[in-house]
XYZ file of N, CA, C and O in Angstrom:
432
model
N -12.922 5.538 -9.599
C -12.400 6.334 -8.512
C -11.162 7.083 -9.008
O -10.295 6.515 -9.640
N -11.102 8.358 -8.710
C -9.967 9.182 -9.140
C -8.731 8.864 -8.317
O -8.819 8.527 -7.136
N -7.590 8.964 -8.961
C -6.330 8.883 -8.245
C -5.711 10.267 -8.252
O -5.979 11.077 -9.140
N -4.887 10.537 -7.260
C -4.309 11.858 -7.112
C -2.790 11.785 -7.141
O -2.192 10.810 -6.721
N -2.205 12.850 -7.619
C -0.757 12.965 -7.703
C -0.321 14.215 -6.949
O -0.955 15.274 -7.071
N 0.756 14.105 -6.165
C 1.309 15.278 -5.487
C 2.012 16.156 -6.502
O 2.734 15.665 -7.370
N 1.810 17.447 -6.373
C 2.491 18.389 -7.258
C 2.711 19.697 -6.514
O 2.117 19.932 -5.464
N 3.580 20.525 -7.059
C 3.783 21.848 -6.476
C 3.830 22.880 -7.591
O 4.188 22.579 -8.730
N 3.441 24.075 -7.238
C 3.445 25.211 -8.149
C 4.307 26.282 -7.498
O 4.222 26.494 -6.283
N 5.142 26.951 -8.279
C 6.026 27.973 -7.718
C 5.936 29.259 -8.529
O 5.652 29.240 -9.724
N 6.187 30.363 -7.839
C 6.255 31.673 -8.490
C 7.378 32.459 -7.828
O 7.472 32.508 -6.606
N 8.234 33.041 -8.624
C 9.381 33.821 -8.137
C 9.107 35.300 -8.373
O 8.528 35.684 -9.379
N 9.540 36.131 -7.433
C 9.444 37.591 -7.562
C 8.017 38.085 -7.800
O 7.773 38.938 -8.655
N 7.077 37.567 -7.032
C 5.694 38.017 -7.116
C 5.653 39.478 -6.685
O 6.291 39.869 -5.705
N 4.915 40.279 -7.428
C 4.860 41.711 -7.136
C 3.442 42.252 -7.082
O 2.526 41.581 -6.615
N 3.274 43.466 -7.602
C 1.996 44.174 -7.501
C 0.963 43.728 -8.528
O -0.208 44.037 -8.375
N 1.396 43.031 -9.558
C 0.452 42.448 -10.511
C 0.128 41.035 -10.037
O 1.026 40.278 -9.674
N -1.140 40.684 -10.068
C -1.553 39.354 -9.623
C -0.890 38.279 -10.477
O -0.861 38.375 -11.699
N -0.330 37.274 -9.808
C 0.311 36.150 -10.488
C -0.622 34.944 -10.413
O -1.072 34.566 -9.331
N -0.911 34.365 -11.561
C -1.766 33.187 -11.640
C -0.906 31.962 -11.365
O -0.307 31.402 -12.268
N -0.825 31.564 -10.104
C 0.077 30.476 -9.719
C -0.497 29.104 -10.083
O 0.241 28.190 -10.414
N -1.817 28.946 -10.041
C -2.455 27.728 -10.554
C -3.463 28.170 -11.609
O -4.500 28.750 -11.288
N -3.145 27.913 -12.880
C -4.043 28.317 -13.962
C -5.398 27.602 -13.871
O -5.540 26.612 -13.146
N -6.357 28.080 -14.628
C -7.714 27.530 -14.605
C -7.695 26.009 -14.744
O -7.042 25.463 -15.629
N -8.405 25.358 -13.853
C -8.519 23.905 -13.870
C -9.416 23.518 -15.043
O -10.555 23.981 -15.134
N -8.890 22.684 -15.955
C -9.670 22.322 -17.142
C -10.675 21.207 -16.858
O -11.727 21.146 -17.486
N -10.345 20.326 -15.927
C -11.285 19.275 -15.526
C -10.803 18.669 -14.215
O -9.646 18.814 -13.839
N -11.702 18.000 -13.526
C -11.329 17.376 -12.266
C -11.200 18.383 -11.141
O -11.834 19.434 -11.156
N -10.343 18.037 -10.173
C -10.146 18.897 -9.006
C -8.671 18.994 -8.652
O -7.869 18.148 -9.021
N -8.354 20.047 -7.916
C -7.030 20.216 -7.317
C -7.273 20.557 -5.853
O -8.029 21.478 -5.550
N -6.653 19.798 -4.958
C -6.792 20.048 -3.524
C -5.502 20.691 -3.020
O -4.457 20.052 -2.976
N -5.574 21.965 -2.664
C -4.405 22.696 -2.175
C -4.224 22.375 -0.694
O -5.139 22.539 0.103
N -3.013 21.922 -0.342
C -2.743 21.583 1.058
C -1.868 22.617 1.752
O -1.862 22.702 2.973
N -1.135 23.412 0.981
C -0.247 24.400 1.570
C 0.024 25.520 0.579
O 0.150 25.275 -0.619
N 0.111 26.736 1.084
C 0.462 27.901 0.268
C 1.338 28.807 1.127
O 0.876 29.361 2.118
N 2.611 28.905 0.756
C 3.572 29.680 1.545
C 4.099 30.838 0.702
O 4.535 30.635 -0.434
N 4.067 32.034 1.278
C 4.598 33.226 0.632
C 5.757 33.724 1.483
O 5.583 33.995 2.680
N 6.958 33.834 0.884
C 8.151 34.281 1.606
C 8.538 35.675 1.137
O 8.722 35.911 -0.068
N 8.686 36.591 2.081
C 9.102 37.956 1.772
C 10.588 37.950 1.416
O 11.423 37.585 2.234
N 10.923 38.371 0.206
C 12.315 38.415 -0.248
C 12.829 39.845 -0.372
O 13.915 40.077 -0.885
N 12.049 40.793 0.117
C 12.447 42.198 0.018
C 13.052 42.692 1.333
O 13.102 41.956 2.316
N 13.470 43.932 1.345
C 14.094 44.526 2.529
C 13.094 45.279 3.406
O 13.487 45.944 4.367
N 11.800 45.181 3.078
C 10.747 45.861 3.836
C 9.572 44.917 4.054
O 9.376 43.982 3.277
N 8.756 45.183 5.078
C 7.539 44.385 5.237
C 6.637 44.581 4.017
O 6.645 45.653 3.403
N 5.880 43.558 3.668
C 4.936 43.644 2.557
C 3.574 43.146 3.023
O 3.464 42.556 4.101
N 2.563 43.402 2.226
C 1.279 42.750 2.429
C 1.038 41.859 1.220
O 1.503 42.146 0.118
N 0.331 40.759 1.469
C 0.048 39.809 0.395
C -1.414 39.410 0.440
O -2.033 39.395 1.510
N -1.948 39.118 -0.734
C -3.311 38.613 -0.856
C -3.275 37.354 -1.705
O -2.546 37.292 -2.699
N -4.044 36.365 -1.300
C -4.173 35.115 -2.044
C -5.658 34.925 -2.284
O -6.461 35.011 -1.353
N -6.019 34.713 -3.550
C -7.434 34.531 -3.836
C -7.686 33.504 -4.921
O -6.858 33.248 -5.771
N -8.870 32.910 -4.827
C -9.347 31.941 -5.788
C -10.347 32.663 -6.676
O -11.268 33.318 -6.169
N -10.151 32.582 -7.983
C -11.086 33.193 -8.933
C -12.028 32.107 -9.436
O -11.583 31.080 -9.947
N -13.313 32.339 -9.242
C -14.346 31.403 -9.710
C -15.458 32.214 -10.357
O -15.989 33.136 -9.743
N -15.754 31.891 -11.603
C -16.819 32.580 -12.345
C -16.625 34.091 -12.315
O -17.558 34.854 -12.053
N -15.391 34.536 -12.543
C -15.032 35.961 -12.595
C -15.224 36.699 -11.275
O -15.316 37.922 -11.254
N -15.314 35.957 -10.164
C -15.424 36.567 -8.837
C -14.220 36.119 -8.017
O -13.890 34.931 -7.982
N -13.553 37.080 -7.358
C -12.395 36.770 -6.513
C -12.849 36.464 -5.089
O -13.570 37.251 -4.483
N -12.387 35.309 -4.581
C -12.711 34.881 -3.225
C -11.390 34.802 -2.457
O -10.555 33.944 -2.737
N -11.194 35.713 -1.505
C -9.911 35.835 -0.806
C -9.740 34.787 0.279
O -10.618 34.575 1.114
N -8.583 34.136 0.250
C -8.170 33.239 1.331
C -7.390 34.039 2.364
O -7.457 33.770 3.564
N -6.621 35.016 1.871
C -5.874 35.968 2.700
C -5.967 37.304 2.001
O -5.771 37.392 0.787
N -6.277 38.356 2.759
C -6.394 39.689 2.163
C -5.456 40.664 2.882
O -5.630 40.944 4.065
N -4.466 41.121 2.163
C -3.509 42.117 2.636
C -2.901 41.762 3.999
O -2.793 42.599 4.890
N -2.479 40.520 4.127
C -1.806 40.075 5.355
C -0.355 40.535 5.325
O 0.300 40.487 4.283
N 0.155 40.964 6.454
C 1.529 41.449 6.544
C 2.503 40.278 6.622
O 2.296 39.338 7.387
N 3.576 40.380 5.818
C 4.664 39.400 5.859
C 5.925 40.184 6.237
O 6.354 41.069 5.498
N 6.510 39.906 7.394
C 7.667 40.681 7.855
C 8.922 40.398 7.021
O 9.021 39.376 6.328
N 9.888 41.281 7.136
C 11.179 41.101 6.473
C 11.778 39.777 6.923
O 11.801 39.466 8.112
N 12.216 38.971 5.965
C 12.829 37.687 6.282
C 11.849 36.626 6.745
O 12.251 35.537 7.130
N 10.560 36.932 6.693
C 9.550 35.999 7.178
C 8.716 35.414 6.051
O 8.906 35.714 4.876
N 7.792 34.555 6.460
C 6.884 33.961 5.493
C 5.488 33.878 6.097
O 5.312 34.021 7.308
N 4.524 33.646 5.233
C 3.135 33.486 5.647
C 2.630 32.198 5.033
O 2.781 31.993 3.821
N 2.068 31.318 5.861
C 1.437 30.115 5.328
C -0.059 30.404 5.237
O -0.784 30.365 6.226
N -0.480 30.733 4.024
C -1.859 31.165 3.803
C -2.850 30.014 3.916
O -4.003 30.230 4.269
N -2.421 28.813 3.582
C -3.271 27.627 3.701
C -2.487 26.604 4.503
O -1.402 26.212 4.116
N -3.050 26.186 5.622
C -2.392 25.173 6.451
C -3.441 24.403 7.227
O -4.437 24.958 7.645
N -3.221 23.119 7.382
C -4.103 22.302 8.205
C -5.419 21.896 7.569
O -6.091 21.014 8.062
N -5.817 22.534 6.505
C -7.052 22.207 5.802
C -6.744 22.095 4.321
O -5.635 22.386 3.885
N -7.711 21.717 3.552
C -7.555 21.678 2.107
C -8.535 22.662 1.479
O -9.664 22.802 1.943
N -8.088 23.317 0.439
C -8.959 24.144 -0.378
C -9.087 23.412 -1.705
O -8.079 23.151 -2.366
N -10.299 23.049 -2.073
C -10.513 22.279 -3.294
C -10.910 23.219 -4.423
O -11.881 23.971 -4.309
N -10.125 23.156 -5.486
C -10.415 23.920 -6.695
C -11.143 23.006 -7.670
O -10.815 21.829 -7.787
N -12.149 23.553 -8.362
C -12.914 22.794 -9.338
C -12.721 23.391 -10.727
O -12.072 24.430 -10.887
N -13.303 22.748 -11.729
C -13.169 23.188 -13.113
C -13.434 24.689 -13.240
O -14.441 25.193 -12.751
N -12.493 25.386 -13.863
C -12.616 26.822 -14.098
C -11.955 27.693 -13.036
O -11.739 28.880 -13.263
N -11.640 27.141 -11.866
C -11.010 27.920 -10.794
C -9.545 28.208 -11.105
O -8.861 27.398 -11.733
N -9.058 29.359 -10.629
C -7.642 29.740 -10.714
C -7.220 30.290 -9.363
O -8.038 30.861 -8.643
N -5.920 30.168 -9.037
C -5.391 30.707 -7.787
C -4.391 31.816 -8.098
O -3.499 31.631 -8.933
N -4.549 32.955 -7.434
C -3.707 34.121 -7.663
C -3.060 34.597 -6.372
O -3.629 34.452 -5.287
N -1.885 35.214 -6.529
C -1.180 35.849 -5.411
C -0.759 37.238 -5.873
O -0.289 37.419 -7.005
N -0.917 38.229 -4.986
C -0.561 39.614 -5.306
C 0.004 40.286 -4.061
O -0.523 40.104 -2.959
N 1.065 41.050 -4.237
C 1.737 41.722 -3.119
C 1.690 43.235 -3.250
O 1.358 43.769 -4.311
N 2.099 43.907 -2.194
C 2.072 45.369 -2.160
C 3.304 46.021 -2.764
O 3.326 47.231 -2.970
N 4.349 45.242 -3.036
C 5.596 45.800 -3.579
C 6.081 44.935 -4.750
O 5.849 43.727 -4.785
N 6.772 45.572 -5.671
C 7.283 44.873 -6.856
C 8.328 43.836 -6.478
O 9.145 44.067 -5.586
N 8.279 42.698 -7.130
C 9.274 41.618 -6.968
C 9.629 41.379 -5.500
O 10.793 41.349 -5.127
N 8.619 41.200 -4.668
C 8.849 41.193 -3.221
C 8.716 39.837 -2.540
O 8.995 39.728 -1.345
N 8.285 38.800 -3.251
C 8.089 37.519 -2.571
C 8.156 36.351 -3.550
O 7.936 36.497 -4.740
N 8.461 35.186 -2.982
C 8.378 33.918 -3.704
C 7.220 33.142 -3.083
O 6.913 33.311 -1.902
N 6.591 32.295 -3.892
C 5.458 31.522 -3.401
C 5.574 30.065 -3.829
O 6.049 29.776 -4.933
N 5.146 29.188 -2.940
C 5.110 27.752 -3.228
C 3.757 27.224 -2.772
O 3.329 27.467 -1.639
N 3.084 26.511 -3.673
C 1.800 25.906 -3.372
C 1.932 24.402 -3.568
O 2.383 23.941 -4.628
N 1.574 23.619 -2.559
C 1.568 22.165 -2.658
C 0.124 21.712 -2.829
O -0.781 22.230 -2.165
N -0.079 20.747 -3.731
C -1.451 20.333 -4.025
C -1.505 18.873 -4.460
O -0.504 18.279 -4.847
N -2.710 18.338 -4.394
C -3.029 17.013 -4.934
C -3.880 17.248 -6.171
O -4.915 17.930 -6.100
N -3.431 16.700 -7.288
C -4.129 16.888 -8.552
C -4.752 15.571 -8.994
O -4.081 14.535 -8.999
N -6.013 15.603 -9.377
C -6.686 14.401 -9.873
C -6.089 14.024 -11.219
O -5.874 14.874 -12.088
N -5.750 12.730 -11.387
C -5.202 12.248 -12.656
C -6.054 11.117 -13.195
O -6.811 10.520 -12.504
């Protein structure tokens, strides 16, 4: 039986280039319990969060608006399970416009 460890992944100043916040899973699973994107810019932004599997992007949030001084919890109340080869990305509409924190359970 697998045991799990709590972990978090962070990204600072996420901008218009997709940031790989959880790199490809080499084995086992990662269960994402929370993904929060905080707008750190002086203007509203849009953000997208997606899981890449087999070179196909599967959006959890697509171009959702995050107000000035606000945040968006892209994953809440449920778990998104990543399997071998999956990666998680975040991309925004403006350069250096948000910070992101992802909380997850990682199989050890």
